[in-house]
mmCIF file of C-alpha atoms in Angstrom:
data_model
loop_
_atom_site.group_PDB
_atom_site.id
_atom_site.type_symbol
_atom_site.label_atom_id
_atom_site.label_comp_id
_atom_site.label_asym_id
_atom_site.label_seq_id
_atom_site.Cartn_x
_atom_site.Cartn_y
_atom_site.Cartn_z
ATOM 1 C CA MET V 1 -31.560 18.895 -13.770
ATOM 2 C CA VAL V 2 -29.298 15.908 -13.084
ATOM 3 C CA ASP V 3 -28.305 15.430 -9.442
ATOM 4 C CA LEU V 4 -24.516 15.095 -9.731
ATOM 5 C CA ARG V 5 -24.428 13.055 -6.539
ATOM 6 C CA LYS V 6 -25.658 10.126 -8.631
ATOM 7 C CA ILE V 7 -22.313 9.933 -10.451
ATOM 8 C CA ILE V 8 -20.111 10.571 -7.394
ATOM 9 C CA SER V 9 -19.103 7.531 -5.360
ATOM 10 C CA PRO V 10 -19.688 7.315 -1.586
ATOM 11 C CA LYS V 11 -15.917 7.472 -1.098
ATOM 12 C CA SER V 12 -15.632 10.697 -3.089
ATOM 13 C CA ARG V 13 -18.693 12.204 -1.421
ATOM 14 C CA MET V 14 -17.116 11.540 1.967
ATOM 15 C CA GLU V 15 -13.904 13.278 0.875
ATOM 16 C CA ILE V 16 -15.912 16.236 -0.452
ATOM 17 C CA GLN V 17 -17.830 16.440 2.824
ATOM 18 C CA GLU V 18 -14.608 16.400 4.840
ATOM 19 C CA ARG V 19 -13.212 19.280 2.775
ATOM 20 C CA ARG V 20 -16.499 21.176 3.144
ATOM 21 C CA GLU V 21 -16.460 20.767 6.918
ATOM 22 C CA ARG V 22 -12.824 21.850 7.111
ATOM 23 C CA ARG V 23 -13.526 25.016 5.083
ATOM 24 C CA MET V 24 -16.553 25.808 7.229
ATOM 25 C CA ALA V 25 -14.446 25.381 10.371
ATOM 26 C CA PHE V 26 -11.888 27.837 8.970
ATOM 27 C CA GLN V 27 -14.631 30.348 8.163
ATOM 28 C CA ALA V 28 -15.935 30.162 11.735
ATOM 29 C CA GLN V 29 -12.624 31.204 13.314
ATOM 30 C CA ASP V 30 -11.781 34.669 14.554
ATOM 31 C CA ARG V 31 -8.976 36.660 12.927
ATOM 32 C CA ALA V 32 -6.250 35.222 15.158
ATOM 33 C CA GLY V 33 -7.461 31.684 14.491
ATOM 34 C CA MET V 34 -7.461 32.256 10.749
ATOM 35 C CA ALA V 35 -3.953 33.700 10.932
ATOM 36 C CA ALA V 36 -2.680 30.684 12.865
ATOM 37 C CA SER V 37 -4.292 28.270 10.392
ATOM 38 C CA LEU V 38 -2.888 30.116 7.377
ATOM 39 C CA ILE V 39 0.661 30.213 8.696
ATOM 40 C CA ALA V 40 0.511 26.563 9.758
ATOM 41 C CA SER V 41 -0.513 25.549 6.224
ATOM 42 C CA SER V 42 2.152 27.667 4.521
ATOM 43 C CA ARG V 43 4.837 26.341 6.867
ATOM 44 C CA ALA V 44 3.766 22.767 6.184
ATOM 45 C CA LEU V 45 4.533 23.466 2.518
ATOM 46 C CA ALA V 46 7.752 25.357 3.226
ATOM 47 C CA ASP V 47 9.091 22.611 5.489
ATOM 48 C CA SER V 48 8.108 19.766 3.135
ATOM 49 C CA GLY V 49 11.231 20.113 1.012
ATOM 50 C CA LEU V 50 9.075 20.208 -2.112
ATOM 51 C CA PHE V 51 9.444 23.938 -2.702
ATOM 52 C CA HIS V 52 12.431 26.210 -3.291
ATOM 53 C CA SER V 53 13.603 28.308 -0.357
ATOM 54 C CA SER V 54 13.660 31.530 -2.389
ATOM 55 C CA PRO V 55 10.413 33.574 -2.539
ATOM 56 C CA ASP V 56 11.160 34.742 -6.090
ATOM 57 C CA TRP V 57 11.436 31.215 -7.484
ATOM 58 C CA SER V 58 7.799 31.063 -8.634
ATOM 59 C CA TYR V 59 4.284 32.134 -7.692
ATOM 60 C CA ASP V 60 4.142 29.164 -5.313
ATOM 61 C CA GLU V 61 7.201 30.271 -3.362
ATOM 62 C CA TRP V 62 6.038 33.890 -3.369
ATOM 63 C CA ALA V 63 2.758 32.724 -1.865
ATOM 64 C CA ILE V 64 4.392 30.512 0.769
ATOM 65 C CA TYR V 65 7.131 32.874 1.931
ATOM 66 C CA ARG V 66 5.616 36.314 1.373
ATOM 67 C CA CYS V 67 1.918 36.641 0.529
ATOM 68 C CA ILE V 68 0.408 34.187 3.004
ATOM 69 C CA PRO V 69 2.612 35.353 5.916
ATOM 70 C CA ALA V 70 1.726 38.980 5.080
ATOM 71 C CA LEU V 71 -1.971 38.102 5.019
ATOM 72 C CA ALA V 72 -1.694 36.217 8.326
ATOM 73 C CA LYS V 73 0.110 39.170 9.888
ATOM 74 C CA ARG V 74 -2.635 41.504 8.662
ATOM 75 C CA LEU V 75 -5.192 39.332 10.430
ATOM 76 C CA ASP V 76 -3.182 39.082 13.636
ATOM 77 C CA PRO V 77 -0.526 41.769 14.175
ATOM 78 C CA ALA V 78 0.735 39.832 17.211
ATOM 79 C CA LEU V 79 1.681 36.839 15.057
ATOM 80 C CA GLU V 80 5.422 36.182 15.043
ATOM 81 C CA LEU V 81 6.853 35.381 11.626
ATOM 82 C CA ARG V 82 9.936 33.304 10.970
ATOM 83 C CA ALA V 83 12.993 34.895 9.410
ATOM 84 C CA ASP V 84 12.294 33.242 6.037
ATOM 85 C CA GLU V 85 8.789 34.787 6.028
ATOM 86 C CA ILE V 86 10.019 38.373 6.369
ATOM 87 C CA ALA V 87 11.026 40.290 3.243
ATOM 88 C CA LYS V 88 14.606 41.514 3.055
ATOM 89 C CA PRO V 89 15.287 45.223 2.322
ATOM 90 C CA GLU V 90 16.812 44.425 -1.077
ATOM 91 C CA GLU V 91 13.486 42.951 -2.210
ATOM 92 C CA LYS V 92 12.017 46.458 -2.192
ATOM 93 C CA ARG V 93 13.511 47.070 -5.624
ATOM 94 C CA ASP V 94 10.590 45.133 -7.128
ATOM 95 C CA PRO V 95 7.452 47.241 -6.532
ATOM 96 C CA LEU V 96 5.208 44.498 -7.896
ATOM 97 C CA THR V 97 6.098 41.916 -5.262
ATOM 98 C CA TRP V 98 7.033 44.221 -2.375
ATOM 99 C CA ILE V 99 4.072 44.151 0.030
ATOM 100 C CA GLU V 100 5.743 44.690 3.393
ATOM 101 C CA ASP V 101 4.735 48.332 3.812
ATOM 102 C CA GLY V 102 1.849 48.368 1.348
ATOM 103 C CA ASP V 103 -1.778 48.986 2.221
ATOM 104 C CA ASP V 104 -4.601 46.424 2.191
ATOM 105 C CA GLU V 105 -5.343 47.086 -1.486
ATOM 106 C CA LYS V 106 -1.741 46.221 -2.361
ATOM 107 C CA LEU V 107 -2.112 42.989 -0.420
ATOM 108 C CA LEU V 108 -5.415 42.266 -2.197
ATOM 109 C CA SER V 109 -3.727 42.678 -5.580
ATOM 110 C CA SER V 110 -1.056 40.193 -4.517
ATOM 111 C CA ILE V 111 -3.583 37.665 -3.238
ATOM 112 C CA LYS V 112 -5.540 37.908 -6.504
ATOM 113 C CA SER V 113 -2.314 37.119 -8.369
ATOM 114 C CA ILE V 114 -1.669 34.111 -6.150
ATOM 115 C CA ILE V 115 -5.193 32.746 -6.603
ATOM 116 C CA ALA V 116 -4.937 33.212 -10.372
ATOM 117 C CA ASN V 117 -1.414 31.869 -10.889
ATOM 118 C CA ALA V 118 -0.171 29.702 -8.028
ATOM 119 C CA SER V 119 -0.893 25.971 -8.063
ATOM 120 C CA LEU V 120 1.021 24.410 -5.133
ATOM 121 C CA ARG V 121 0.952 21.300 -7.321
ATOM 122 C CA ARG V 122 4.244 19.997 -5.959
ATOM 123 C CA ALA V 123 2.553 19.497 -2.587
ATOM 124 C CA TYR V 124 0.602 16.601 -4.080
ATOM 125 C CA ASP V 125 3.839 14.599 -4.264
ATOM 126 C CA GLY V 126 4.161 14.822 -0.499
ATOM 127 C CA PRO V 127 2.417 13.196 2.455
ATOM 128 C CA GLU V 128 -1.278 13.691 3.159
ATOM 129 C CA THR V 129 -0.622 16.515 5.637
ATOM 130 C CA VAL V 130 1.190 18.540 2.977
ATOM 131 C CA LYS V 131 -1.452 17.805 0.360
ATOM 132 C CA ALA V 132 -4.179 18.857 2.836
ATOM 133 C CA ALA V 133 -2.364 22.139 3.482
ATOM 134 C CA ALA V 134 -2.279 22.927 -0.237
ATOM 135 C CA GLU V 135 -5.958 22.047 -0.642
ATOM 136 C CA ALA V 136 -6.892 24.277 2.283
ATOM 137 C CA LEU V 137 -5.030 27.264 0.884
ATOM 138 C CA LEU V 138 -6.125 27.155 -2.753
ATOM 139 C CA ASP V 139 -8.916 24.607 -3.222
ATOM 140 C CA PRO V 140 -11.466 25.524 -4.508
ATOM 141 C CA ARG V 141 -9.679 28.755 -5.315
ATOM 142 C CA SER V 142 -11.833 31.849 -4.830
ATOM 143 C CA GLN V 143 -14.923 29.791 -3.967
ATOM 144 C CA GLY V 144 -14.178 29.589 -0.259
ATOM 145 C CA CYS V 145 -10.482 28.668 -0.088
ATOM 146 C CA ASP V 146 -8.630 29.800 3.031
ATOM 147 C CA ILE V 147 -6.651 32.537 1.277
ATOM 148 C CA ALA V 148 -9.778 34.082 -0.201
ATOM 149 C CA VAL V 149 -11.798 33.909 3.029
ATOM 150 C CA ALA V 150 -8.913 35.443 4.991
ATOM 151 C CA MET V 151 -8.531 38.264 2.453
ATOM 152 C CA ASP V 152 -12.260 38.913 2.565
ATOM 153 C CA THR V 153 -11.959 39.204 6.353
ATOM 154 C CA VAL V 154 -9.352 41.946 5.882
ATOM 155 C CA ILE V 155 -11.296 43.666 3.077
ATOM 156 C CA PRO V 156 -14.976 42.640 3.329
ATOM 157 C CA GLY V 157 -16.532 42.067 -0.068
ATOM 158 C CA SER V 158 -13.274 41.211 -1.854
ATOM 159 C CA PHE V 159 -14.075 37.465 -1.888
ATOM 160 C CA PRO V 160 -17.625 37.106 -0.526
ATOM 161 C CA GLU V 161 -18.115 33.429 -1.447
ATOM 162 C CA ARG V 162 -18.459 31.063 1.477
ATOM 163 C CA THR V 163 -18.801 27.301 1.795
ATOM 164 C CA GLU V 164 -22.211 26.219 3.041
ATOM 165 C CA ALA V 165 -23.449 22.984 4.567
ATOM 166 C CA ASP V 166 -25.086 20.469 2.222
ATOM 167 C CA GLU V 167 -28.506 20.070 3.815
ATOM 168 C CA ARG V 168 -30.069 17.969 1.067
ATOM 169 C CA GLU V 169 -31.630 14.661 1.988
ATOM 170 C CA PRO V 170 -29.511 11.600 1.032
ATOM 171 C CA LEU V 171 -30.434 9.999 -2.269
ATOM 172 C CA PRO V 172 -32.463 6.788 -1.847
ATOM 173 C CA GLY V 173 -30.769 4.783 -4.582
ATOM 174 C CA VAL V 174 -27.779 2.493 -5.064
ATOM 175 C CA GLN V 175 -24.709 2.623 -7.294
ATOM 176 C CA LEU V 176 -22.701 0.165 -9.375
ATOM 177 C CA ILE V 177 -19.050 1.029 -8.759
ATOM 178 C CA ALA V 178 -15.748 -0.074 -10.270
ATOM 179 C CA SER V 179 -12.784 0.367 -7.903
ATOM 180 C CA TYR V 180 -9.239 0.711 -9.228
ATOM 181 C CA SER V 181 -5.823 0.065 -7.675
ATOM 182 C CA SER V 182 -5.142 3.820 -7.798
ATOM 183 C CA GLY V 183 -7.860 4.309 -5.178
ATOM 184 C CA TYR V 184 -10.326 5.802 -7.668
ATOM 185 C CA ASP V 185 -13.957 4.663 -7.543
ATOM 186 C CA GLN V 186 -15.889 5.015 -10.812
ATOM 187 C CA VAL V 187 -19.668 5.113 -10.722
ATOM 188 C CA ILE V 188 -20.913 3.024 -13.641
ATOM 189 C CA GLN V 189 -24.636 3.208 -12.968
ATOM 190 C CA TYR V 190 -27.152 4.636 -10.488
ATOM 191 C CA ALA V 191 -30.557 3.110 -9.815
ATOM 192 C CA GLU V 192 -33.377 3.320 -7.324
ATOM 193 C CA ALA V 193 -33.109 -0.362 -6.327
ATOM 194 C CA VAL V 194 -30.516 -3.160 -6.342
ATOM 195 C CA ALA V 195 -32.541 -5.249 -8.797
ATOM 196 C CA GLU V 196 -32.130 -2.523 -11.428
ATOM 197 C CA LEU V 197 -28.332 -2.972 -11.282
ATOM 198 C CA GLU V 198 -28.278 -6.745 -11.772
ATOM 199 C CA GLN V 199 -27.828 -6.557 -15.531
ATOM 200 C CA GLY V 200 -25.234 -3.819 -15.213
ATOM 201 C CA PHE V 201 -23.268 -5.862 -12.691
ATOM 202 C CA ARG V 202 -23.375 -8.938 -14.937
ATOM 203 C CA VAL V 203 -22.354 -7.020 -18.054
ATOM 204 C CA ALA V 204 -19.509 -5.168 -16.329
ATOM 205 C CA GLU V 205 -18.308 -8.451 -14.840
ATOM 206 C CA SER V 206 -18.303 -10.130 -18.259
ATOM 207 C CA LEU V 207 -16.516 -7.192 -19.877
ATOM 208 C CA ARG V 208 -13.866 -7.283 -17.169
ATOM 209 C CA LEU V 209 -13.310 -11.030 -17.757
ATOM 210 C CA GLY V 210 -13.234 -10.644 -21.529
ATOM 211 C CA GLU V 211 -16.288 -12.861 -21.997
ATOM 212 C CA GLU V 212 -18.595 -12.720 -25.007
ATOM 213 C CA LEU V 213 -21.874 -10.883 -24.500
ATOM 214 C CA SER V 214 -25.321 -11.718 -25.782
ATOM 215 C CA GLU V 215 -26.834 -9.254 -28.228
ATOM 216 C CA GLU V 216 -29.016 -7.864 -25.462
ATOM 217 C CA ASP V 217 -26.070 -7.426 -23.103
ATOM 218 C CA GLU V 218 -23.942 -5.943 -25.882
ATOM 219 C CA ALA V 219 -26.612 -3.329 -26.546
ATOM 220 C CA PHE V 220 -26.813 -2.638 -22.799
ATOM 221 C CA ALA V 221 -23.034 -2.284 -22.605
ATOM 222 C CA GLN V 222 -23.155 0.392 -25.271
ATOM 223 C CA ARG V 223 -25.601 2.359 -23.176
ATOM 224 C CA MET V 224 -23.850 1.807 -19.872
ATOM 225 C CA ARG V 225 -22.522 5.096 -18.594
ATOM 226 C CA ARG V 226 -18.762 5.671 -18.553
ATOM 227 C CA VAL V 227 -17.658 2.128 -19.333
ATOM 228 C CA SER V 228 -15.040 1.742 -22.053
ATOM 229 C CA VAL V 229 -12.354 -0.787 -22.935
ATOM 230 C CA SER V 230 -9.657 1.469 -21.456
ATOM 231 C CA GLU V 231 -11.442 1.488 -18.096
ATOM 232 C CA LEU V 232 -11.853 -2.257 -17.636
ATOM 233 C CA ASP V 233 -8.846 -2.896 -15.396
ATOM 234 C CA PHE V 234 -10.763 -2.350 -12.168
ATOM 235 C CA GLU V 235 -9.948 -4.589 -9.202
ATOM 236 C CA THR V 236 -13.376 -4.662 -7.577
ATOM 237 C CA LEU V 237 -16.941 -4.385 -8.818
ATOM 238 C CA SER V 238 -19.580 -3.596 -6.228
ATOM 239 C CA ILE V 239 -23.108 -2.427 -5.626
ATOM 240 C CA GLN V 240 -23.144 0.131 -2.822
ATOM 241 C CA ALA V 241 -25.859 1.924 -0.930
ATOM 242 C CA TYR V 242 -25.706 5.719 -0.912
ATOM 243 C CA ASP V 243 -23.900 5.656 2.452
ATOM 244 C CA GLY V 244 -21.207 3.317 1.124
ATOM 245 C CA THR V 245 -22.556 0.057 2.529
ATOM 246 C CA VAL V 246 -21.438 -2.732 0.184
ATOM 247 C CA LEU V 247 -24.454 -4.801 -0.866
ATOM 248 C CA ARG V 248 -22.706 -7.003 -3.412
ATOM 249 C CA GLU V 249 -19.060 -7.327 -4.447
ATOM 250 C CA ARG V 250 -16.761 -9.194 -6.810
ATOM 251 C CA GLU V 251 -12.981 -8.953 -6.588
ATOM 252 C CA PHE V 252 -10.784 -9.720 -9.579
ATOM 253 C CA THR V 253 -7.439 -11.431 -9.053
ATOM 254 C CA ALA V 254 -4.589 -12.190 -11.427
ATOM 255 C CA GLU V 255 -6.197 -15.564 -12.069
ATOM 256 C CA SER V 256 -9.360 -13.883 -13.326
ATOM 257 C CA GLU V 257 -7.546 -11.755 -15.914
ATOM 258 C CA PRO V 258 -8.655 -12.569 -19.477
ATOM 259 C CA ALA V 259 -6.116 -14.541 -21.520
ATOM 260 C CA PRO V 260 -4.220 -12.415 -24.065
ATOM 261 C CA ALA V 261 -5.416 -12.734 -27.641
ATOM 262 C CA MET V 262 -3.115 -14.682 -29.943
#
């Protein structure tokens, strides 16, 4: 079985680890702590200006202004909700979305709908704090997201999945990585030792510069994982240790761009 860590860059692994640690910290809280975290995340979204102020606008708004506050209140009855988080009497006409005086099973049905249909995608156009709030609430959905863990605390067994620590030993190898202006790091090749990446580094460098390859290098390029013409606009090529230490690096400037074909 392939160890997927071989094709994930140190930068991405660090981000994954940070999310894992944050989810584990949420899981470790008591009910009041979970309630406070939930309401803080939903308010970060509500106050971002990226979502409509009406709870019936979409699943996202229903989650932010009704379902998450109701779930937080179930966890901590002493929690004080804002006026925009409390359903108005006229909303009772819709039995599907009315959860104010429903039982825990009614709330569970609503949370399942949110996990299945809400996206909070608009949060990703906002600052990092808003994006982090959306990730906490719904990422990775039922596999340990805050909403699911909180609901499982109210009704044990409803969402039993939990995030666990990654206790595997670090991989011993190194990676050849192309870094793009978007912030994305693409792992081109993994190897046990730096010497095994020398040809890959040379070939990727030549491809990036638009240089002709020898037959041997051309054959190697065809085998090189995840390198294609459409992906050759990277800004930096590097060999990195598993912990992210840069062992070799080449930056590409405007002067190093290949000349356009006539």
